[in-house]
């Protein structure tokens, strides 16, 4: 990655020029940088979320005016920049009481948590669920959200320090999967029953074990691949492991309609107003994005991370 001057131009019809105040770091940025996910063009920019202030609006923009505080997540890559032109329909107004840094840190991880827990598999009070990488950005938000629903949370983490952090954010049972067999521990915790849903963003390393943690007719939500892409599998596996379901969701499809985007953001903002904490545990200068990537990939970060332009 290289820091370069470019001309962002003027906003056209339906577009807004943003002065970005904080950019969110997400694991998808690593997939875009490494080539695991293709960028629309090269050379290009990466980054999927930011917060900032509207500087200028193009013809036909009625919802926003210069000076408005906005944030976004779930549009084309290109957030690693000081200024950016965005289509107005992908922006969300940031309410008073939510700071820019917090907004930039939580839009993608928070709206992901919303769709995963409320729409992909609507978790009910009293259910026990398995959530991998529980001390990460999505993980810490999800632990708190699941507690608010009234679920029992089993979370996997890479170290004892991360286990403490996850517990402090509502995780009932932590499993240090680098040294413990998480399938055995989940069976122990659930009296041999398994869980109705597994949220797996680790991918390759946990895929097989996650399927083995499910109850009959349980749902495997494979929503990321921090350790690598999960293996191809025979559909018959789902029969033999208990008539299982599998889905591979992505936030883009859950907030594609503007009404869904605004509803998801509203639910997230309400959660934050009601006490959910977005832990911005790392911040870097945007120019140091390469170091931020190294730390994220080396599993050195916890909670959310922002890059400051
Ligand atoms: N599908 C969607 O809509 C969607 C949206 C947002 C995020 N995601 C996915 O959700 C996951 C979490 O995203 P995030 O931005 O919040 O990142 P994060 O959880 O803060 O960071 C990734 C974590 O994954 C764990 N991990 C396990 N094996 C790893 C490996 N080999 N290399 C690196 N990390 C490994 C690490 O935690 P431990 O040390 O505790 O294992 C690491 O801290 C990512 O997989 C991301 O792609 C998906």
Tab-separated table of C-alpha atoms and ligand atoms in Angstrom:
chain	number	residue	atom	x	y	z
A	1	UNK	CA	0.000	0.000	0.000
A	2	UNK	CA	1.256	3.436	-0.904
A	3	UNK	CA	0.128	6.908	0.184
A	4	UNK	CA	-0.596	8.945	-2.961
A	5	UNK	CA	-2.158	12.277	-3.912
A	6	UNK	CA	-5.156	11.928	-6.192
A	7	UNK	CA	-7.846	14.292	-7.397
A	8	UNK	CA	-11.240	13.153	-6.111
A	9	UNK	CA	-13.134	15.632	-8.323
A	10	UNK	CA	-16.508	17.253	-7.716
A	11	UNK	CA	-19.714	15.478	-6.705
A	12	UNK	CA	-22.015	14.734	-9.647
A	13	UNK	CA	-25.786	14.178	-9.628
A	14	UNK	CA	-26.863	12.279	-6.521
A	15	UNK	CA	-23.352	12.402	-5.065
A	16	UNK	CA	-21.793	13.874	-1.949
A	17	UNK	CA	-18.200	14.979	-1.269
A	18	UNK	CA	-17.120	13.836	2.195
A	19	UNK	CA	-14.267	15.007	4.359
A	20	UNK	CA	-13.552	11.808	6.253
A	21	UNK	CA	-12.625	12.097	9.928
A	22	UNK	CA	-12.164	8.401	10.752
A	23	UNK	CA	-11.946	5.198	8.716
A	24	UNK	CA	-12.868	1.768	10.092
A	25	UNK	CA	-10.424	-1.129	9.727
A	26	UNK	CA	-12.044	-4.466	8.897
A	27	UNK	CA	-10.825	-7.923	8.041
A	28	UNK	CA	-12.342	-7.586	4.579
A	29	UNK	CA	-9.658	-4.933	3.921
A	30	UNK	CA	-7.096	-7.727	4.276
A	31	UNK	CA	-8.981	-9.869	1.726
A	32	UNK	CA	-9.026	-6.906	-0.691
A	33	UNK	CA	-5.342	-6.131	-0.135
A	34	UNK	CA	-4.182	-9.755	-0.479
A	35	UNK	CA	-6.285	-10.449	-3.551
A	36	UNK	CA	-8.500	-13.038	-1.836
A	37	UNK	CA	-11.330	-10.694	-2.940
A	38	UNK	CA	-10.847	-8.974	-6.299
A	39	UNK	CA	-10.830	-5.178	-6.393
A	40	UNK	CA	-12.988	-3.610	-9.118
A	41	UNK	CA	-9.851	-1.973	-10.609
A	42	UNK	CA	-6.103	-1.667	-10.125
A	43	UNK	CA	-4.457	0.470	-9.010
A	44	UNK	CA	-7.266	1.066	-6.540
A	45	UNK	CA	-8.027	1.878	-2.976
A	46	UNK	CA	-9.435	-0.307	-0.226
A	47	UNK	CA	-11.534	0.277	2.892
A	48	UNK	CA	-15.243	-0.286	3.396
A	49	UNK	CA	-16.334	2.195	6.058
A	50	UNK	CA	-15.767	5.689	7.359
A	51	UNK	CA	-17.370	8.623	9.129
A	52	UNK	CA	-17.052	12.278	8.239
A	53	UNK	CA	-18.661	15.554	7.324
A	54	UNK	CA	-20.429	16.504	4.109
A	55	UNK	CA	-18.385	19.182	2.302
A	56	UNK	CA	-20.395	19.586	-0.884
A	57	UNK	CA	-23.394	18.004	-2.571
A	58	UNK	CA	-24.127	17.458	-6.250
A	59	UNK	CA	-27.348	18.229	-8.146
A	60	UNK	CA	-30.465	16.469	-6.877
A	61	UNK	CA	-29.162	15.670	-3.389
A	62	UNK	CA	-31.902	16.615	-0.945
A	63	UNK	CA	-31.237	14.407	2.083
A	64	UNK	CA	-27.822	15.897	2.976
A	65	UNK	CA	-26.226	19.358	3.138
A	66	UNK	CA	-22.717	20.664	3.863
A	67	UNK	CA	-21.857	20.254	7.539
A	68	UNK	CA	-23.949	17.094	8.114
A	69	UNK	CA	-22.249	14.257	9.993
A	70	UNK	CA	-22.543	10.956	8.157
A	71	UNK	CA	-21.076	7.459	8.070
A	72	UNK	CA	-21.173	4.538	5.684
A	73	UNK	CA	-20.345	0.877	5.363
A	74	UNK	CA	-21.127	-1.541	2.627
A	75	UNK	CA	-20.265	0.189	-0.626
A	76	UNK	CA	-17.388	-0.207	-3.084
A	77	UNK	CA	-13.854	-0.353	-1.606
A	78	UNK	CA	-12.067	3.017	-1.359
A	79	UNK	CA	-12.471	4.343	2.182
A	80	UNK	CA	-8.718	4.739	2.877
A	81	UNK	CA	-8.701	8.389	1.880
A	82	UNK	CA	-9.072	11.897	3.337
A	83	UNK	CA	-11.870	12.883	0.975
A	84	UNK	CA	-14.262	10.699	-0.986
A	85	UNK	CA	-17.212	11.048	-3.302
A	86	UNK	CA	-20.103	8.801	-2.310
A	87	UNK	CA	-23.593	8.216	-3.709
A	88	UNK	CA	-26.059	9.856	-1.292
A	89	UNK	CA	-28.160	6.683	-0.923
A	90	UNK	CA	-25.296	4.799	0.798
A	91	UNK	CA	-24.841	7.399	3.562
A	92	UNK	CA	-26.380	7.254	7.018
A	93	UNK	CA	-26.813	10.351	9.208
A	94	UNK	CA	-24.872	9.973	12.474
A	95	UNK	CA	-27.047	10.919	15.453
A	96	UNK	CA	-25.880	13.267	18.239
A	97	UNK	CA	-24.267	11.331	21.048
A	98	UNK	CA	-22.309	9.078	18.695
A	99	UNK	CA	-18.791	10.338	17.965
A	100	UNK	CA	-17.130	10.057	14.569
A	101	UNK	CA	-14.493	7.586	15.789
A	102	UNK	CA	-17.170	5.364	17.270
A	103	UNK	CA	-19.313	5.586	14.120
A	104	UNK	CA	-16.355	4.714	11.867
A	105	UNK	CA	-15.486	1.774	14.094
A	106	UNK	CA	-18.927	0.245	14.317
A	107	UNK	CA	-20.935	0.664	11.137
A	108	UNK	CA	-19.644	-2.445	9.380
A	109	UNK	CA	-19.052	-4.652	12.420
A	110	UNK	CA	-22.261	-3.463	14.113
A	111	UNK	CA	-24.604	-3.795	11.133
A	112	UNK	CA	-23.041	-7.194	10.475
A	113	UNK	CA	-23.914	-8.193	14.030
A	114	UNK	CA	-27.447	-6.883	13.524
A	115	UNK	CA	-28.156	-8.955	10.419
A	116	UNK	CA	-26.401	-12.069	11.748
A	117	UNK	CA	-28.204	-12.188	15.093
A	118	UNK	CA	-31.552	-10.704	14.065
A	119	UNK	CA	-32.050	-11.839	10.479
A	120	UNK	CA	-29.742	-14.681	9.347
A	121	UNK	CA	-30.667	-16.658	12.445
A	122	UNK	CA	-32.900	-14.689	14.825
A	123	UNK	CA	-31.456	-15.734	18.177
A	124	UNK	CA	-34.031	-16.200	20.931
A	125	UNK	CA	-33.701	-15.651	24.676
A	126	UNK	CA	-32.531	-18.820	26.391
A	127	UNK	CA	-30.673	-20.245	23.390
A	128	UNK	CA	-26.977	-21.120	23.592
A	129	UNK	CA	-24.905	-20.091	20.585
A	130	UNK	CA	-21.275	-20.487	19.528
A	131	UNK	CA	-19.512	-17.351	18.279
A	132	UNK	CA	-15.912	-17.671	17.040
A	133	UNK	CA	-13.247	-14.934	17.458
A	134	UNK	CA	-15.298	-13.474	20.315
A	135	UNK	CA	-12.726	-10.823	21.283
A	136	UNK	CA	-12.475	-9.335	17.769
A	137	UNK	CA	-14.292	-6.353	16.323
A	138	UNK	CA	-17.488	-8.174	15.377
A	139	UNK	CA	-16.956	-10.536	18.324
A	140	UNK	CA	-17.108	-8.007	21.165
A	141	UNK	CA	-20.175	-6.322	19.687
A	142	UNK	CA	-21.860	-9.709	19.143
A	143	UNK	CA	-21.183	-10.915	22.718
A	144	UNK	CA	-22.905	-7.837	24.152
A	145	UNK	CA	-25.787	-8.025	21.667
A	146	UNK	CA	-26.394	-11.714	22.417
A	147	UNK	CA	-26.516	-10.938	26.154
A	148	UNK	CA	-29.097	-8.228	25.508
A	149	UNK	CA	-31.204	-10.802	23.620
A	150	UNK	CA	-30.902	-13.110	26.632
A	151	UNK	CA	-28.828	-15.845	24.984
A	152	UNK	CA	-25.996	-17.849	26.512
A	153	UNK	CA	-22.779	-17.133	24.611
A	154	UNK	CA	-19.941	-19.582	24.031
A	155	UNK	CA	-17.006	-17.709	22.485
A	156	UNK	CA	-13.700	-18.935	21.101
A	157	UNK	CA	-10.583	-16.786	21.502
A	158	UNK	CA	-6.864	-17.036	20.772
A	159	UNK	CA	-5.462	-16.268	24.249
A	160	UNK	CA	-6.269	-15.995	27.954
A	161	UNK	CA	-6.195	-12.176	27.770
A	162	UNK	CA	-8.745	-12.276	24.973
A	163	UNK	CA	-10.862	-14.685	27.055
A	164	UNK	CA	-10.992	-12.113	29.886
A	165	UNK	CA	-11.964	-9.395	27.444
A	166	UNK	CA	-14.740	-11.480	25.889
A	167	UNK	CA	-16.079	-12.367	29.351
A	168	UNK	CA	-16.116	-8.692	30.335
A	169	UNK	CA	-18.351	-8.109	27.291
A	170	UNK	CA	-20.907	-10.778	28.127
A	171	UNK	CA	-19.393	-14.021	26.861
A	172	UNK	CA	-20.572	-16.720	29.322
A	173	UNK	CA	-18.136	-19.478	28.329
A	174	UNK	CA	-14.795	-18.840	26.662
A	175	UNK	CA	-12.737	-21.481	24.895
A	176	UNK	CA	-9.083	-20.817	24.059
A	177	UNK	CA	-9.201	-22.747	20.792
A	178	UNK	CA	-5.433	-22.601	20.296
A	179	UNK	CA	-5.050	-25.140	23.131
A	180	UNK	CA	-8.546	-26.506	23.862
A	181	UNK	CA	-10.671	-28.783	21.666
A	182	UNK	CA	-13.633	-26.487	21.066
A	183	UNK	CA	-15.960	-29.273	19.887
A	184	UNK	CA	-15.477	-31.205	23.132
A	185	UNK	CA	-15.918	-28.067	25.219
A	186	UNK	CA	-19.137	-27.091	23.413
A	187	UNK	CA	-20.516	-30.608	23.953
A	188	UNK	CA	-19.573	-30.394	27.648
A	189	UNK	CA	-21.193	-26.977	28.113
A	190	UNK	CA	-24.399	-28.035	26.319
A	191	UNK	CA	-24.681	-31.494	27.990
A	192	UNK	CA	-23.919	-33.220	24.712
A	193	UNK	CA	-26.699	-31.427	22.785
A	194	UNK	CA	-24.708	-28.960	20.705
A	195	UNK	CA	-25.910	-25.520	19.647
A	196	UNK	CA	-28.651	-24.452	17.225
A	197	UNK	CA	-26.350	-21.978	15.446
A	198	UNK	CA	-22.621	-21.415	14.975
A	199	UNK	CA	-21.328	-18.036	13.781
A	200	UNK	CA	-18.004	-18.865	12.126
A	201	UNK	CA	-15.763	-16.139	10.685
A	202	UNK	CA	-12.506	-18.069	11.117
A	203	UNK	CA	-13.171	-20.368	8.151
A	204	UNK	CA	-10.624	-23.018	7.218
A	205	UNK	CA	-9.365	-23.866	10.725
A	206	UNK	CA	-12.797	-24.152	12.372
A	207	UNK	CA	-15.122	-25.270	9.559
A	208	UNK	CA	-15.199	-28.989	10.348
A	209	UNK	CA	-15.381	-28.527	14.124
A	210	UNK	CA	-18.134	-25.942	13.811
A	211	UNK	CA	-20.353	-28.415	11.937
A	212	UNK	CA	-19.741	-30.927	14.744
A	213	UNK	CA	-20.921	-28.409	17.361
A	214	UNK	CA	-24.398	-28.147	15.789
A	215	UNK	CA	-27.587	-29.793	16.978
A	216	UNK	CA	-29.634	-31.705	14.424
A	217	UNK	CA	-31.099	-29.216	11.921
A	218	UNK	CA	-28.738	-26.547	13.238
A	219	UNK	CA	-27.481	-23.645	11.132
A	220	UNK	CA	-23.856	-23.019	10.215
A	221	UNK	CA	-23.352	-19.314	9.490
A	222	UNK	CA	-19.998	-19.104	7.714
A	223	UNK	CA	-19.435	-15.350	7.442
A	224	UNK	CA	-15.672	-14.958	7.145
A	225	UNK	CA	-12.363	-16.641	6.502
A	226	UNK	CA	-9.712	-15.090	8.764
A	227	UNK	CA	-7.696	-18.342	8.667
A	228	UNK	CA	-8.388	-19.072	5.000
A	229	UNK	CA	-11.325	-20.171	2.837
A	230	UNK	CA	-13.271	-23.156	4.210
A	231	UNK	CA	-12.823	-26.376	2.224
A	232	UNK	CA	-15.241	-27.438	-0.485
A	233	UNK	CA	-17.618	-30.031	0.905
A	234	UNK	CA	-20.079	-32.646	-0.267
A	235	UNK	CA	-23.684	-31.680	0.352
A	236	UNK	CA	-24.192	-35.196	1.787
A	237	UNK	CA	-22.074	-34.125	4.769
A	238	UNK	CA	-25.049	-32.046	5.900
A	239	UNK	CA	-27.259	-35.160	6.007
A	240	UNK	CA	-24.766	-37.302	7.913
A	241	UNK	CA	-24.012	-34.578	10.439
A	242	UNK	CA	-27.701	-34.112	11.302
A	243	UNK	CA	-29.738	-32.490	8.488
A	244	UNK	CA	-27.770	-29.290	8.900
A	245	UNK	CA	-28.207	-25.969	7.127
A	246	UNK	CA	-25.341	-23.790	5.890
A	247	UNK	CA	-25.369	-20.172	4.780
A	248	UNK	CA	-22.545	-17.899	3.638
A	249	UNK	CA	-23.973	-14.385	4.103
A	250	UNK	CA	-22.447	-10.983	3.412
A	251	UNK	CA	-23.574	-7.635	4.784
A	252	UNK	CA	-23.851	-6.065	1.328
A	253	UNK	CA	-26.901	-8.215	0.563
A	254	UNK	CA	-28.580	-7.442	3.892
A	255	UNK	CA	-28.328	-3.650	3.496
A	256	UNK	CA	-28.663	-3.436	-0.291
A	257	UNK	CA	-32.020	-1.622	-0.073
A	258	UNK	CA	-31.833	1.857	1.472
A	259	UNK	CA	-34.704	0.991	3.828
A	260	UNK	CA	-32.721	-2.011	5.148
A	261	UNK	CA	-29.551	0.071	5.507
A	262	UNK	CA	-31.333	2.760	7.552
A	263	UNK	CA	-33.198	0.197	9.652
A	264	UNK	CA	-30.031	-1.761	10.425
A	265	UNK	CA	-28.138	1.420	11.369
A	266	UNK	CA	-31.054	2.592	13.537
A	267	UNK	CA	-31.150	-0.713	15.425
A	268	UNK	CA	-27.387	-0.466	15.975
A	269	UNK	CA	-27.547	3.150	17.189
A	270	UNK	CA	-30.352	2.175	19.605
A	271	UNK	CA	-28.211	-0.668	20.964
A	272	UNK	CA	-25.364	1.795	21.577
A	273	UNK	CA	-27.739	4.249	23.267
A	274	UNK	CA	-28.858	1.362	25.486
A	275	UNK	CA	-25.324	0.643	26.658
A	276	UNK	CA	-23.608	-1.484	24.005
A	277	UNK	CA	-19.950	-0.409	23.987
A	278	UNK	CA	-17.931	-0.145	20.787
A	279	UNK	CA	-14.391	-0.703	21.981
A	280	UNK	CA	-11.956	1.219	19.797
A	281	UNK	CA	-8.871	-0.555	21.127
A	282	UNK	CA	-6.462	0.509	18.361
A	283	UNK	CA	-6.057	3.620	16.297
A	284	UNK	CA	-3.404	4.342	13.652
A	285	UNK	CA	-2.684	7.236	11.335
A	286	UNK	CA	-4.229	6.375	7.960
A	287	UNK	CA	-0.730	6.652	6.502
A	288	UNK	CA	0.230	3.701	8.737
A	289	UNK	CA	-2.509	1.430	7.370
A	290	UNK	CA	0.102	-1.192	6.437
A	291	UNK	CA	1.076	-1.590	10.110
A	292	UNK	CA	-2.591	-1.848	11.076
A	293	UNK	CA	-2.970	-4.703	8.570
A	294	UNK	CA	0.111	-6.477	9.956
A	295	UNK	CA	-1.291	-6.293	13.485
A	296	UNK	CA	-4.782	-7.426	12.461
A	297	UNK	CA	-3.417	-10.407	10.538
A	298	UNK	CA	-1.062	-11.311	13.408
A	299	UNK	CA	-4.111	-11.478	15.751
A	300	UNK	CA	-2.665	-8.659	17.863
A	301	UNK	CA	-5.778	-6.495	17.830
A	302	UNK	CA	-8.907	-6.777	19.956
A	303	UNK	CA	-12.257	-5.051	19.476
A	304	UNK	CA	-12.426	-2.377	16.779
A	305	UNK	CA	-9.695	-0.383	15.038
A	306	UNK	CA	-9.760	2.989	13.305
A	307	UNK	CA	-7.430	4.759	10.889
A	308	UNK	CA	-7.197	8.536	11.247
A	309	UNK	CA	-6.767	10.631	8.067
B	1	LIG	N1	-19.842	-11.637	5.937
B	1	LIG	C1	-19.938	-10.454	6.449
B	1	LIG	O1	-20.920	-9.737	6.213
B	1	LIG	C2	-18.848	-9.957	7.352
B	1	LIG	C3	-18.877	-8.641	7.827
B	1	LIG	C4	-17.904	-8.252	8.739
B	1	LIG	C5	-16.907	-9.125	9.116
B	1	LIG	N2	-16.886	-10.377	8.589
B	1	LIG	C6	-15.859	-11.349	8.991
B	1	LIG	O2	-15.875	-11.436	10.398
B	1	LIG	C7	-14.571	-11.701	10.862
B	1	LIG	C8	-14.218	-10.706	11.934
B	1	LIG	O3	-13.982	-9.438	11.327
B	1	LIG	P1	-13.333	-8.272	12.176
B	1	LIG	O4	-13.071	-7.175	11.211
B	1	LIG	O5	-14.138	-8.033	13.384
B	1	LIG	O6	-11.906	-8.921	12.569
B	1	LIG	P2	-11.417	-9.399	14.018
B	1	LIG	O7	-12.374	-10.411	14.551
B	1	LIG	O8	-11.153	-8.208	14.850
B	1	LIG	O9	-10.042	-10.082	13.651
B	1	LIG	C9	-10.002	-11.394	13.196
B	1	LIG	C10	-9.804	-12.393	14.337
B	1	LIG	O10	-9.928	-13.701	13.808
B	1	LIG	C11	-9.210	-14.589	14.626
B	1	LIG	N3	-8.397	-15.503	13.799
B	1	LIG	C12	-8.476	-16.851	13.849
B	1	LIG	N4	-7.587	-17.393	13.021
B	1	LIG	C13	-6.920	-16.384	12.434
B	1	LIG	C14	-5.854	-16.333	11.486
B	1	LIG	N5	-5.306	-17.443	10.968
B	1	LIG	N6	-5.390	-15.127	11.106
B	1	LIG	C15	-5.920	-14.000	11.590
B	1	LIG	N7	-6.952	-13.984	12.495
B	1	LIG	C16	-7.434	-15.175	12.916
B	1	LIG	C17	-8.304	-13.739	15.544
B	1	LIG	O11	-8.850	-13.788	16.850
B	1	LIG	P3	-8.314	-14.916	17.894
B	1	LIG	O12	-6.848	-14.639	18.114
B	1	LIG	O13	-9.132	-14.712	19.106
B	1	LIG	O14	-8.530	-16.242	17.229
B	1	LIG	C18	-8.422	-12.348	14.966
B	1	LIG	O15	-8.262	-11.350	15.931
B	1	LIG	C19	-13.658	-11.728	9.634
B	1	LIG	O16	-13.501	-13.044	9.196
B	1	LIG	C20	-14.447	-10.928	8.634
B	1	LIG	O17	-14.131	-11.258	7.318
B	1	LIG	C21	-17.832	-10.785	7.715
